[in-house]
Structure formats: structure tokens, C-alpha cells
mmCIF file of C-alpha atoms and ligand atoms in Angstrom:
data_model
loop_
_atom_site.group_PDB
_atom_site.id
_atom_site.type_symbol
_atom_site.label_atom_id
_atom_site.label_comp_id
_atom_site.label_asym_id
_atom_site.label_seq_id
_atom_site.Cartn_x
_atom_site.Cartn_y
_atom_site.Cartn_z
ATOM 1 C CA MET A 1 33.860 11.291 -20.632
ATOM 2 C CA THR A 2 32.320 8.458 -18.689
ATOM 3 C CA ILE A 3 32.326 8.674 -14.941
ATOM 4 C CA ALA A 4 32.234 5.295 -13.253
ATOM 5 C CA ILE A 5 29.772 5.229 -10.379
ATOM 6 C CA PRO A 6 31.000 2.930 -7.603
ATOM 7 C CA ALA A 7 28.732 -0.106 -7.320
ATOM 8 C CA ASP A 8 27.891 0.681 -3.692
ATOM 9 C CA LEU A 9 26.793 4.209 -4.458
ATOM 10 C CA ARG A 10 24.801 3.063 -7.464
ATOM 11 C CA ARG A 11 23.074 0.487 -5.330
ATOM 12 C CA ASN A 12 22.185 2.996 -2.660
ATOM 13 C CA ARG A 13 20.765 5.436 -5.142
ATOM 14 C CA GLY A 14 18.986 2.756 -7.104
ATOM 15 C CA ILE A 15 18.459 2.851 -10.831
ATOM 16 C CA ARG A 16 15.795 5.041 -12.264
ATOM 17 C CA THR A 17 14.603 3.379 -15.430
ATOM 18 C CA THR A 18 12.741 6.541 -16.321
ATOM 19 C CA GLU A 19 12.644 9.908 -14.695
ATOM 20 C CA VAL A 20 9.748 10.069 -12.290
ATOM 21 C CA GLN A 21 7.133 12.212 -13.979
ATOM 22 C CA LEU A 22 5.065 13.519 -11.152
ATOM 23 C CA PRO A 23 1.597 14.539 -12.241
ATOM 24 C CA ASP A 24 0.422 17.980 -11.417
ATOM 25 C CA THR A 25 -1.435 16.909 -8.311
ATOM 26 C CA PRO A 26 -0.564 17.430 -4.668
ATOM 27 C CA PRO A 27 1.463 14.818 -2.806
ATOM 28 C CA VAL A 28 -0.482 12.473 -0.522
ATOM 29 C CA ILE A 29 2.255 10.189 0.826
ATOM 30 C CA GLU A 30 5.938 11.099 0.868
ATOM 31 C CA ILE A 31 8.563 8.919 2.433
ATOM 32 C CA ARG A 32 12.111 10.233 2.495
ATOM 33 C CA HIS A 33 15.121 8.108 3.188
ATOM 34 C CA LEU A 34 13.368 5.834 5.627
ATOM 35 C CA HIS A 35 15.345 3.472 7.834
ATOM 36 C CA LYS A 36 13.675 0.702 9.769
ATOM 37 C CA ALA A 37 15.257 -2.067 11.799
ATOM 38 C CA TYR A 38 13.832 -4.828 13.946
ATOM 39 C CA GLY A 39 16.511 -4.997 16.635
ATOM 40 C CA GLN A 40 19.755 -5.678 14.775
ATOM 41 C CA LEU A 41 17.969 -6.582 11.537
ATOM 42 C CA GLU A 42 18.021 -3.620 9.147
ATOM 43 C CA VAL A 43 14.961 -4.022 6.948
ATOM 44 C CA LEU A 44 14.686 -0.614 5.229
ATOM 45 C CA LYS A 45 17.986 1.107 4.520
ATOM 46 C CA GLY A 46 16.987 4.523 3.187
ATOM 47 C CA VAL A 47 13.886 4.202 1.038
ATOM 48 C CA ASP A 48 11.921 6.939 -0.739
ATOM 49 C CA LEU A 49 8.346 6.712 -1.948
ATOM 50 C CA HIS A 50 6.104 9.414 -3.362
ATOM 51 C CA ALA A 51 2.428 8.993 -4.154
ATOM 52 C CA ASN A 52 0.700 12.037 -5.535
ATOM 53 C CA GLN A 53 -3.053 12.332 -5.601
ATOM 54 C CA GLY A 54 -4.459 9.916 -8.169
ATOM 55 C CA GLN A 55 -1.210 7.983 -8.581
ATOM 56 C CA VAL A 56 -0.877 4.233 -8.249
ATOM 57 C CA ILE A 57 2.487 3.022 -6.976
ATOM 58 C CA SER A 58 3.359 -0.674 -6.948
ATOM 59 C CA LEU A 59 6.004 -2.246 -4.756
ATOM 60 C CA ILE A 60 7.557 -5.433 -6.035
ATOM 61 C CA GLY A 61 10.484 -7.521 -4.845
ATOM 62 C CA SER A 62 11.492 -10.859 -3.389
ATOM 63 C CA SER A 63 10.111 -12.209 -0.162
ATOM 64 C CA GLY A 64 11.763 -10.435 2.758
ATOM 65 C CA SER A 65 12.827 -7.384 0.720
ATOM 66 C CA GLY A 66 10.817 -5.078 3.010
ATOM 67 C CA LYS A 67 7.647 -4.377 0.999
ATOM 68 C CA SER A 68 5.136 -4.994 3.807
ATOM 69 C CA THR A 69 7.358 -3.194 6.276
ATOM 70 C CA LEU A 70 7.443 -0.121 4.029
ATOM 71 C CA LEU A 71 3.661 -0.200 3.697
ATOM 72 C CA ARG A 72 3.205 -0.551 7.462
ATOM 73 C CA CYS A 73 5.619 2.335 8.051
ATOM 74 C CA ALA A 74 3.599 4.435 5.566
ATOM 75 C CA ASN A 75 0.467 3.626 7.551
ATOM 76 C CA LEU A 76 2.327 4.464 10.786
ATOM 77 C CA LEU A 77 1.702 0.979 12.120
ATOM 78 C CA GLU A 78 5.461 0.622 12.596
ATOM 79 C CA ASP A 79 8.019 2.921 14.113
ATOM 80 C CA SER A 80 11.082 3.789 12.057
ATOM 81 C CA GLN A 81 14.474 5.030 13.194
ATOM 82 C CA GLN A 82 15.380 7.632 10.580
ATOM 83 C CA GLY A 83 13.871 9.493 7.664
ATOM 84 C CA GLU A 84 10.710 11.461 7.152
ATOM 85 C CA ILE A 85 7.099 10.548 6.470
ATOM 86 C CA LEU A 86 4.756 13.233 5.196
ATOM 87 C CA PHE A 87 1.050 12.943 4.668
ATOM 88 C CA CYS A 88 -0.593 15.630 2.512
ATOM 89 C CA GLU A 89 2.554 17.704 3.035
ATOM 90 C CA GLU A 90 2.320 17.440 6.829
ATOM 91 C CA SER A 91 5.430 15.897 8.433
ATOM 92 C CA VAL A 92 4.974 13.236 11.058
ATOM 93 C CA LYS A 93 6.387 14.637 14.285
ATOM 94 C CA TRP A 94 8.895 12.506 16.143
ATOM 95 C CA ARG A 95 10.464 12.566 19.554
ATOM 96 C CA GLY A 96 13.695 10.758 20.417
ATOM 97 C CA THR A 97 16.148 9.361 17.903
ATOM 98 C CA GLY A 98 17.179 5.987 16.497
ATOM 99 C CA HIS A 99 15.626 3.037 18.323
ATOM 100 C CA ASN A 100 14.023 5.473 20.746
ATOM 101 C CA ARG A 101 12.254 7.441 18.005
ATOM 102 C CA ARG A 102 8.478 7.460 18.467
ATOM 103 C CA PRO A 103 5.647 9.578 17.068
ATOM 104 C CA ALA A 104 5.385 12.703 19.188
ATOM 105 C CA ASP A 105 1.725 13.450 18.664
ATOM 106 C CA ALA A 106 -0.808 10.622 19.097
ATOM 107 C CA SER A 107 -3.680 12.700 17.724
ATOM 108 C CA GLN A 108 -1.701 13.404 14.548
ATOM 109 C CA ILE A 109 -1.097 9.678 14.082
ATOM 110 C CA THR A 110 -4.789 8.856 14.545
ATOM 111 C CA ARG A 111 -5.795 11.579 12.122
ATOM 112 C CA ILE A 112 -3.337 10.410 9.457
ATOM 113 C CA ARG A 113 -4.207 6.744 9.950
ATOM 114 C CA THR A 114 -7.920 7.323 9.530
ATOM 115 C CA ASN A 115 -7.113 8.903 6.162
ATOM 116 C CA LEU A 116 -5.258 5.813 4.989
ATOM 117 C CA SER A 117 -7.063 2.509 4.571
ATOM 118 C CA MET A 118 -5.221 -0.749 4.380
ATOM 119 C CA VAL A 119 -6.358 -3.944 2.660
ATOM 120 C CA PHE A 120 -4.548 -7.113 3.731
ATOM 121 C CA GLN A 121 -3.885 -10.424 2.033
ATOM 122 C CA SER A 122 -5.992 -12.244 4.623
ATOM 123 C CA PHE A 123 -9.044 -9.913 4.431
ATOM 124 C CA ASN A 124 -9.274 -9.524 8.248
ATOM 125 C CA LEU A 125 -13.075 -9.283 8.328
ATOM 126 C CA TRP A 126 -14.790 -9.614 11.707
ATOM 127 C CA SER A 127 -16.334 -13.090 11.649
ATOM 128 C CA HIS A 128 -19.083 -12.197 14.175
ATOM 129 C CA MET A 129 -20.401 -9.300 12.050
ATOM 130 C CA THR A 130 -22.327 -9.359 8.797
ATOM 131 C CA ILE A 131 -20.679 -7.902 5.708
ATOM 132 C CA LEU A 132 -22.670 -4.677 6.071
ATOM 133 C CA GLN A 133 -21.708 -4.368 9.749
ATOM 134 C CA ASN A 134 -18.053 -4.960 8.845
ATOM 135 C CA VAL A 135 -18.151 -2.139 6.304
ATOM 136 C CA MET A 136 -19.952 0.239 8.677
ATOM 137 C CA GLU A 137 -17.932 -0.501 11.819
ATOM 138 C CA ALA A 138 -15.006 1.923 11.567
ATOM 139 C CA PRO A 139 -16.841 4.950 10.121
ATOM 140 C CA VAL A 140 -19.445 4.663 12.914
ATOM 141 C CA GLN A 141 -17.187 3.638 15.815
ATOM 142 C CA VAL A 142 -13.953 5.465 14.937
ATOM 143 C CA LEU A 143 -15.122 8.455 12.900
ATOM 144 C CA ARG A 144 -18.425 8.753 14.842
ATOM 145 C CA ARG A 145 -20.394 9.266 11.621
ATOM 146 C CA ASP A 146 -24.155 9.033 11.531
ATOM 147 C CA PRO A 147 -25.083 5.312 11.181
ATOM 148 C CA LYS A 148 -27.905 6.018 8.695
ATOM 149 C CA GLU A 149 -25.607 7.926 6.354
ATOM 150 C CA VAL A 150 -22.859 5.352 6.794
ATOM 151 C CA GLU A 151 -25.264 2.540 5.918
ATOM 152 C CA GLU A 152 -26.178 4.294 2.690
ATOM 153 C CA LYS A 153 -22.511 4.697 1.798
ATOM 154 C CA ALA A 154 -21.688 1.138 2.840
ATOM 155 C CA ARG A 155 -24.389 -0.241 0.524
ATOM 156 C CA MET A 156 -23.089 1.979 -2.275
ATOM 157 C CA TYR A 157 -19.538 0.663 -1.848
ATOM 158 C CA LEU A 158 -20.762 -2.942 -1.668
ATOM 159 C CA GLU A 159 -22.571 -2.282 -4.930
ATOM 160 C CA LYS A 160 -19.414 -0.801 -6.406
ATOM 161 C CA VAL A 161 -17.389 -3.932 -5.623
ATOM 162 C CA GLY A 162 -20.227 -6.125 -6.905
ATOM 163 C CA ILE A 163 -21.479 -7.784 -3.712
ATOM 164 C CA ALA A 164 -24.508 -5.681 -2.729
ATOM 165 C CA ASP A 165 -26.482 -8.916 -2.401
ATOM 166 C CA LYS A 166 -24.116 -10.148 0.340
ATOM 167 C CA ALA A 167 -24.765 -7.273 2.755
ATOM 168 C CA ASP A 168 -26.498 -9.498 5.300
ATOM 169 C CA ALA A 169 -24.284 -12.546 4.859
ATOM 170 C CA TRP A 170 -21.554 -13.582 7.297
ATOM 171 C CA PRO A 171 -17.926 -13.511 6.118
ATOM 172 C CA ALA A 172 -17.706 -17.324 6.312
ATOM 173 C CA GLN A 173 -20.525 -17.576 3.755
ATOM 174 C CA LEU A 174 -18.500 -15.671 1.128
ATOM 175 C CA SER A 175 -15.819 -16.897 -1.272
ATOM 176 C CA GLY A 176 -12.299 -15.537 -0.809
ATOM 177 C CA GLY A 177 -12.752 -13.117 -3.723
ATOM 178 C CA GLN A 178 -16.023 -11.841 -2.263
ATOM 179 C CA GLN A 179 -14.437 -11.457 1.186
ATOM 180 C CA GLN A 180 -11.586 -9.462 -0.299
ATOM 181 C CA ARG A 181 -14.059 -7.248 -2.162
ATOM 182 C CA ALA A 182 -15.911 -6.730 1.133
ATOM 183 C CA ALA A 183 -12.586 -5.718 2.695
ATOM 184 C CA ILE A 184 -12.087 -3.210 -0.143
ATOM 185 C CA ALA A 185 -15.615 -1.819 0.407
ATOM 186 C CA ARG A 186 -14.770 -1.495 4.101
ATOM 187 C CA ALA A 187 -11.591 0.419 3.242
ATOM 188 C CA LEU A 188 -13.509 2.693 0.831
ATOM 189 C CA CYS A 189 -16.233 3.417 3.388
ATOM 190 C CA MET A 190 -13.636 5.290 5.480
ATOM 191 C CA GLU A 191 -13.341 7.621 2.462
ATOM 192 C CA PRO A 192 -9.568 7.702 2.857
ATOM 193 C CA LYS A 193 -7.156 9.882 0.931
ATOM 194 C CA ALA A 194 -5.168 6.787 -0.057
ATOM 195 C CA LEU A 195 -5.579 3.027 -0.109
ATOM 196 C CA LEU A 196 -2.736 0.695 0.802
ATOM 197 C CA PHE A 197 -2.903 -2.908 -0.412
ATOM 198 C CA ASP A 198 -0.649 -5.671 0.883
ATOM 199 C CA GLU A 199 -0.786 -8.616 -1.531
ATOM 200 C CA PRO A 200 -4.540 -8.268 -2.035
ATOM 201 C CA THR A 201 -4.768 -11.235 -4.408
ATOM 202 C CA SER A 202 -2.182 -13.646 -3.009
ATOM 203 C CA ALA A 203 -4.601 -15.739 -0.973
ATOM 204 C CA LEU A 204 -6.991 -16.253 -3.880
ATOM 205 C CA ASP A 205 -7.440 -18.875 -6.587
ATOM 206 C CA PRO A 206 -6.724 -17.480 -10.065
ATOM 207 C CA GLU A 207 -10.369 -16.987 -11.052
ATOM 208 C CA LEU A 208 -11.259 -15.261 -7.761
ATOM 209 C CA GLU A 209 -8.113 -13.189 -8.100
ATOM 210 C CA GLN A 210 -9.522 -11.701 -11.318
ATOM 211 C CA GLU A 211 -12.655 -10.414 -9.524
ATOM 212 C CA VAL A 212 -10.455 -8.478 -7.124
ATOM 213 C CA ILE A 213 -8.106 -7.262 -9.862
ATOM 214 C CA ARG A 214 -11.086 -5.862 -11.771
ATOM 215 C CA VAL A 215 -12.117 -3.868 -8.688
ATOM 216 C CA ILE A 216 -8.574 -2.559 -8.155
ATOM 217 C CA LYS A 217 -8.345 -1.528 -11.826
ATOM 218 C CA ALA A 218 -11.673 0.295 -11.573
ATOM 219 C CA LEU A 219 -10.406 2.163 -8.490
ATOM 220 C CA ALA A 220 -7.230 3.124 -10.371
ATOM 221 C CA GLU A 221 -9.291 4.407 -13.282
ATOM 222 C CA GLU A 222 -11.405 6.594 -11.048
ATOM 223 C CA GLY A 223 -8.240 8.260 -9.805
ATOM 224 C CA ARG A 224 -7.761 6.785 -6.335
ATOM 225 C CA THR A 225 -4.353 7.185 -4.776
ATOM 226 C CA MET A 226 -3.024 3.712 -4.065
ATOM 227 C CA VAL A 227 0.135 1.930 -2.980
ATOM 228 C CA ILE A 228 0.015 -1.753 -3.859
ATOM 229 C CA VAL A 229 2.410 -4.458 -2.718
ATOM 230 C CA THR A 230 2.014 -7.307 -5.142
ATOM 231 C CA HIS A 231 3.570 -10.462 -6.511
ATOM 232 C CA ASP A 232 1.308 -10.132 -9.542
ATOM 233 C CA MET A 233 3.449 -8.507 -12.222
ATOM 234 C CA ASN A 234 0.478 -8.180 -14.591
ATOM 235 C CA LEU A 235 -1.401 -6.212 -11.961
ATOM 236 C CA ALA A 236 1.633 -3.986 -11.303
ATOM 237 C CA ARG A 237 2.096 -3.445 -15.014
ATOM 238 C CA ASP A 238 -1.562 -2.723 -15.745
ATOM 239 C CA VAL A 239 -2.549 -0.385 -12.926
ATOM 240 C CA SER A 240 0.600 1.457 -11.850
ATOM 241 C CA ASP A 241 1.920 4.851 -12.756
ATOM 242 C CA HIS A 242 5.176 3.981 -11.067
ATOM 243 C CA VAL A 243 6.767 0.716 -9.949
ATOM 244 C CA ILE A 244 9.400 0.327 -7.238
ATOM 245 C CA PHE A 245 11.565 -2.791 -7.102
ATOM 246 C CA LEU A 246 12.884 -3.317 -3.580
ATOM 247 C CA HIS A 247 15.873 -5.485 -2.894
ATOM 248 C CA LYS A 248 17.088 -6.115 0.653
ATOM 249 C CA GLY A 249 15.650 -2.881 1.950
ATOM 250 C CA LEU A 250 16.857 -0.631 -0.859
ATOM 251 C CA ILE A 251 15.286 0.583 -4.065
ATOM 252 C CA GLU A 252 17.194 -1.317 -6.705
ATOM 253 C CA GLU A 253 15.246 0.133 -9.626
ATOM 254 C CA GLU A 254 12.110 2.191 -10.164
ATOM 255 C CA GLY A 255 10.267 3.724 -13.054
ATOM 256 C CA ALA A 256 7.215 3.691 -15.267
ATOM 257 C CA PRO A 257 5.846 0.154 -15.687
ATOM 258 C CA ASP A 258 6.517 -0.106 -19.429
ATOM 259 C CA ALA A 259 10.166 0.814 -19.009
ATOM 260 C CA LEU A 260 10.690 -1.194 -15.826
ATOM 261 C CA PHE A 261 9.113 -4.380 -17.156
ATOM 262 C CA GLY A 262 10.015 -3.788 -20.807
ATOM 263 C CA SER A 263 13.696 -2.975 -20.403
ATOM 264 C CA PRO A 264 14.845 -3.580 -16.838
ATOM 265 C CA LYS A 265 18.320 -2.182 -16.248
ATOM 266 C CA SER A 266 19.433 -3.968 -13.134
ATOM 267 C CA GLU A 267 20.652 -7.535 -13.184
ATOM 268 C CA ARG A 268 18.673 -8.276 -10.042
ATOM 269 C CA LEU A 269 15.416 -7.000 -11.474
ATOM 270 C CA ARG A 270 15.980 -9.027 -14.633
ATOM 271 C CA GLY A 271 16.552 -12.115 -12.490
ATOM 272 C CA PHE A 272 13.481 -11.374 -10.365
ATOM 273 C CA LEU A 273 11.267 -10.873 -13.413
ATOM 274 C CA SER A 274 12.421 -14.018 -15.120
ATOM 275 C CA ALA A 275 11.856 -16.012 -11.898
ATOM 276 C CA THR A 276 8.333 -14.620 -11.432
ATOM 277 C CA SER A 277 7.335 -15.253 -15.052
ATOM 278 C CA ASN A 278 7.942 -19.014 -14.670
HETATM 279 N N1 ATP B 1 7.657 -7.880 13.352
HETATM 280 C C1 ATP B 1 8.856 -8.280 12.895
HETATM 281 N N2 ATP B 1 9.853 -8.582 13.741
HETATM 282 C C2 ATP B 1 11.079 -8.957 13.289
HETATM 283 N N3 ATP B 1 11.394 -9.047 11.977
HETATM 284 C C3 ATP B 1 10.431 -8.767 11.098
HETATM 285 C C4 ATP B 1 9.114 -8.363 11.490
HETATM 286 N N4 ATP B 1 8.373 -8.131 10.374
HETATM 287 C C5 ATP B 1 9.192 -8.393 9.337
HETATM 288 N N5 ATP B 1 10.428 -8.762 9.759
HETATM 289 C C6 ATP B 1 11.572 -9.094 8.892
HETATM 290 O O1 ATP B 1 11.788 -7.988 8.031
HETATM 291 C C7 ATP B 1 12.160 -8.426 6.726
HETATM 292 C C8 ATP B 1 11.209 -7.813 5.714
HETATM 293 O O2 ATP B 1 9.901 -8.330 5.940
HETATM 294 P P1 ATP B 1 8.651 -7.885 5.089
HETATM 295 O O3 ATP B 1 7.478 -8.577 5.691
HETATM 296 O O4 ATP B 1 8.624 -6.423 4.990
HETATM 297 O O5 ATP B 1 9.016 -8.509 3.666
HETATM 298 P P2 ATP B 1 8.157 -8.577 2.348
HETATM 299 O O6 ATP B 1 8.978 -7.959 1.274
HETATM 300 O O7 ATP B 1 6.804 -8.050 2.592
HETATM 301 O O8 ATP B 1 8.108 -10.167 2.087
HETATM 302 P P3 ATP B 1 6.893 -11.092 1.533
HETATM 303 O O9 ATP B 1 6.933 -10.948 0.028
HETATM 304 O O10 ATP B 1 7.313 -12.479 1.952
HETATM 305 O O11 ATP B 1 5.619 -10.663 2.151
HETATM 306 C C9 ATP B 1 12.144 -9.948 6.775
HETATM 307 O O12 ATP B 1 13.468 -10.383 6.981
HETATM 308 C C10 ATP B 1 11.298 -10.256 7.968
HETATM 309 O O13 ATP B 1 11.667 -11.481 8.553
HETATM 310 MG MG1 MG B 2 4.905 -8.909 2.671
#
């Protein structure tokens, strides 16, 4: 017997191309049925996201589908009106409801945020600081770590992303790809439990993009937990354990990259993939 699932219900539940096979590692980020609106504009309409330790999750979808908003909610840079956010199995505490919902515990938010590092499309390096100073700034100023030890780590991370020779240069003296790699070194120097990337390669020319993609792939291979918003389907396919396709604030389809890209089930995802492959 075939049971017809009403289109609305199917849409709200999304299509799972493959069952989500969670690895046997503890959860780092869990988002459950998150709702987020800007005034009257509902941007996230009940979205779930799980990133276990060592997993790479990619978020894809059309412009305006809510990818950056979801990432900013995960990083607690945005308030949300409903749903839960857990970090390493600790629930974010809220007070108030709906549009009046706010985090209840500022110290919890700071603690969680310092364990999540975000890398933005536009690098966001401080132009008045050298690359080394940029990488050292937050661990020294926010985490109050010993500057000598931080400098050692900062140089190690600059080495890792392949720009150790640029430590004393100013951001303006670097190419876009080098600036983005500096931004990744800065994120790593916080030694976060997860890295969040918002379109890390979108501002770059194709050849510079590859430098950054190589670094992201290396981080995936060493088992970093990452959530990556990207328009680059090759990147999503190559590095992810799990891909989420957002459409108008809902998960339209999600699954392992091979299944999602190889045999997309939803009409919308098929349309999106054929548009992005042009
Ligand atoms: N601060 C804000 N105030 C009001 N509306 C916003 C704000 N930020 C985002 N939005 C709206 O929320 C919706 C989702 O935006 P979001 O930036 O999350 O999309 P996106 O999927 O990241 O798109 P893109 O691929 O273009 O980056 C859009 O309609 C956008 O205009
Ligand atoms: Mg965006």
C-alpha cells in the first residue's frame, strides 16, 4: 500500500536522500527546529542541523534561502524565536518567547562563541595590524592567553595554511587567497571546537579559490568539525559528510554528497544543481 504524503508535509519534513549516518563521535552543534524571522520576514521555518565531532556539513541553496542566517544563528550572532541550539550537548538558555526571546546567560554565549570560529567571504582582517598580529589578537585579547605561546601557535597555523612568510606583511599586501588563508589561520588560532565558513571562496578568482579549497580539504582530512556555506558544488561534494539543501528557509533535501548530487530527489534541487552547473 502506498500512502500519499501531502506536499506540504513532505516539504516541511524535507527529503532525506540517504539516512543520516552519524559517526560514533559526540555532537558538537545541534540545531533543532529553528525559527528565525526579521520582523515579518520568516527566514528559517524549522530547520535542523547536526554536526558531530569531525563531521563536515555543507549548506547549499539559492541566494536568500537562509544559509548565512542559519550559520549566524549557530554562532549565536543572531537571535531566533523558536527551536533549540545545543553546543557540545549543552542547550543554549533562553528567556522570553517569540520576538522577545533572548539568550538568558551572557557568559554561556561568550563561552560557546569562543569555541566556534567563523570565516567570512570578505576575510575581515584588521587592516592596521600585520598578519601575525591579526592571528594573535583574539587568543591574547579575548582568551587572555600568554602572548609568547600564542605567537608560536600563530606561526604554526600560518605555516599550515602556507603563508608563514607573510607574518609581518599587512593585509593589503596579500592577494585575496592569501588573506583568506590568513583569516583561516586566525580562526584556527582560537583552537575552536568547530569552524563555520560563510562562502569562503566566493570573493576569489578561480586560481586563488583553489589555494583556499586545498586548505579547507586539508582541515577536513585532519578531522575538524566544520559547517560550510558554499556556492561551490565541487567543494561541497568533495569535503562534506553531509549536505543540506535549503529552500526558502526549509530543508528541501539532505543527505550524503554522492546521493544528493548523484541522484537528487527533489525537483527544486535538480533545478538548482542544473542552474549552478552552467
Ligand atoms: N539583518 C537582516 N535584516 C533583515 N533581513 C535580513 C537580514 N539578513 C538577512 N535577511 C534576509 O533573510 C533572507 C535570508 O538571507 P541570508 O543572508 O541568510 O541568505 P543566504 O542564503 O545566505 O543568501 P546568499 O546566497 O545570497 O548569501 C533574505 O531574504 C535576506 O534579505
Ligand atoms: Mg549568504
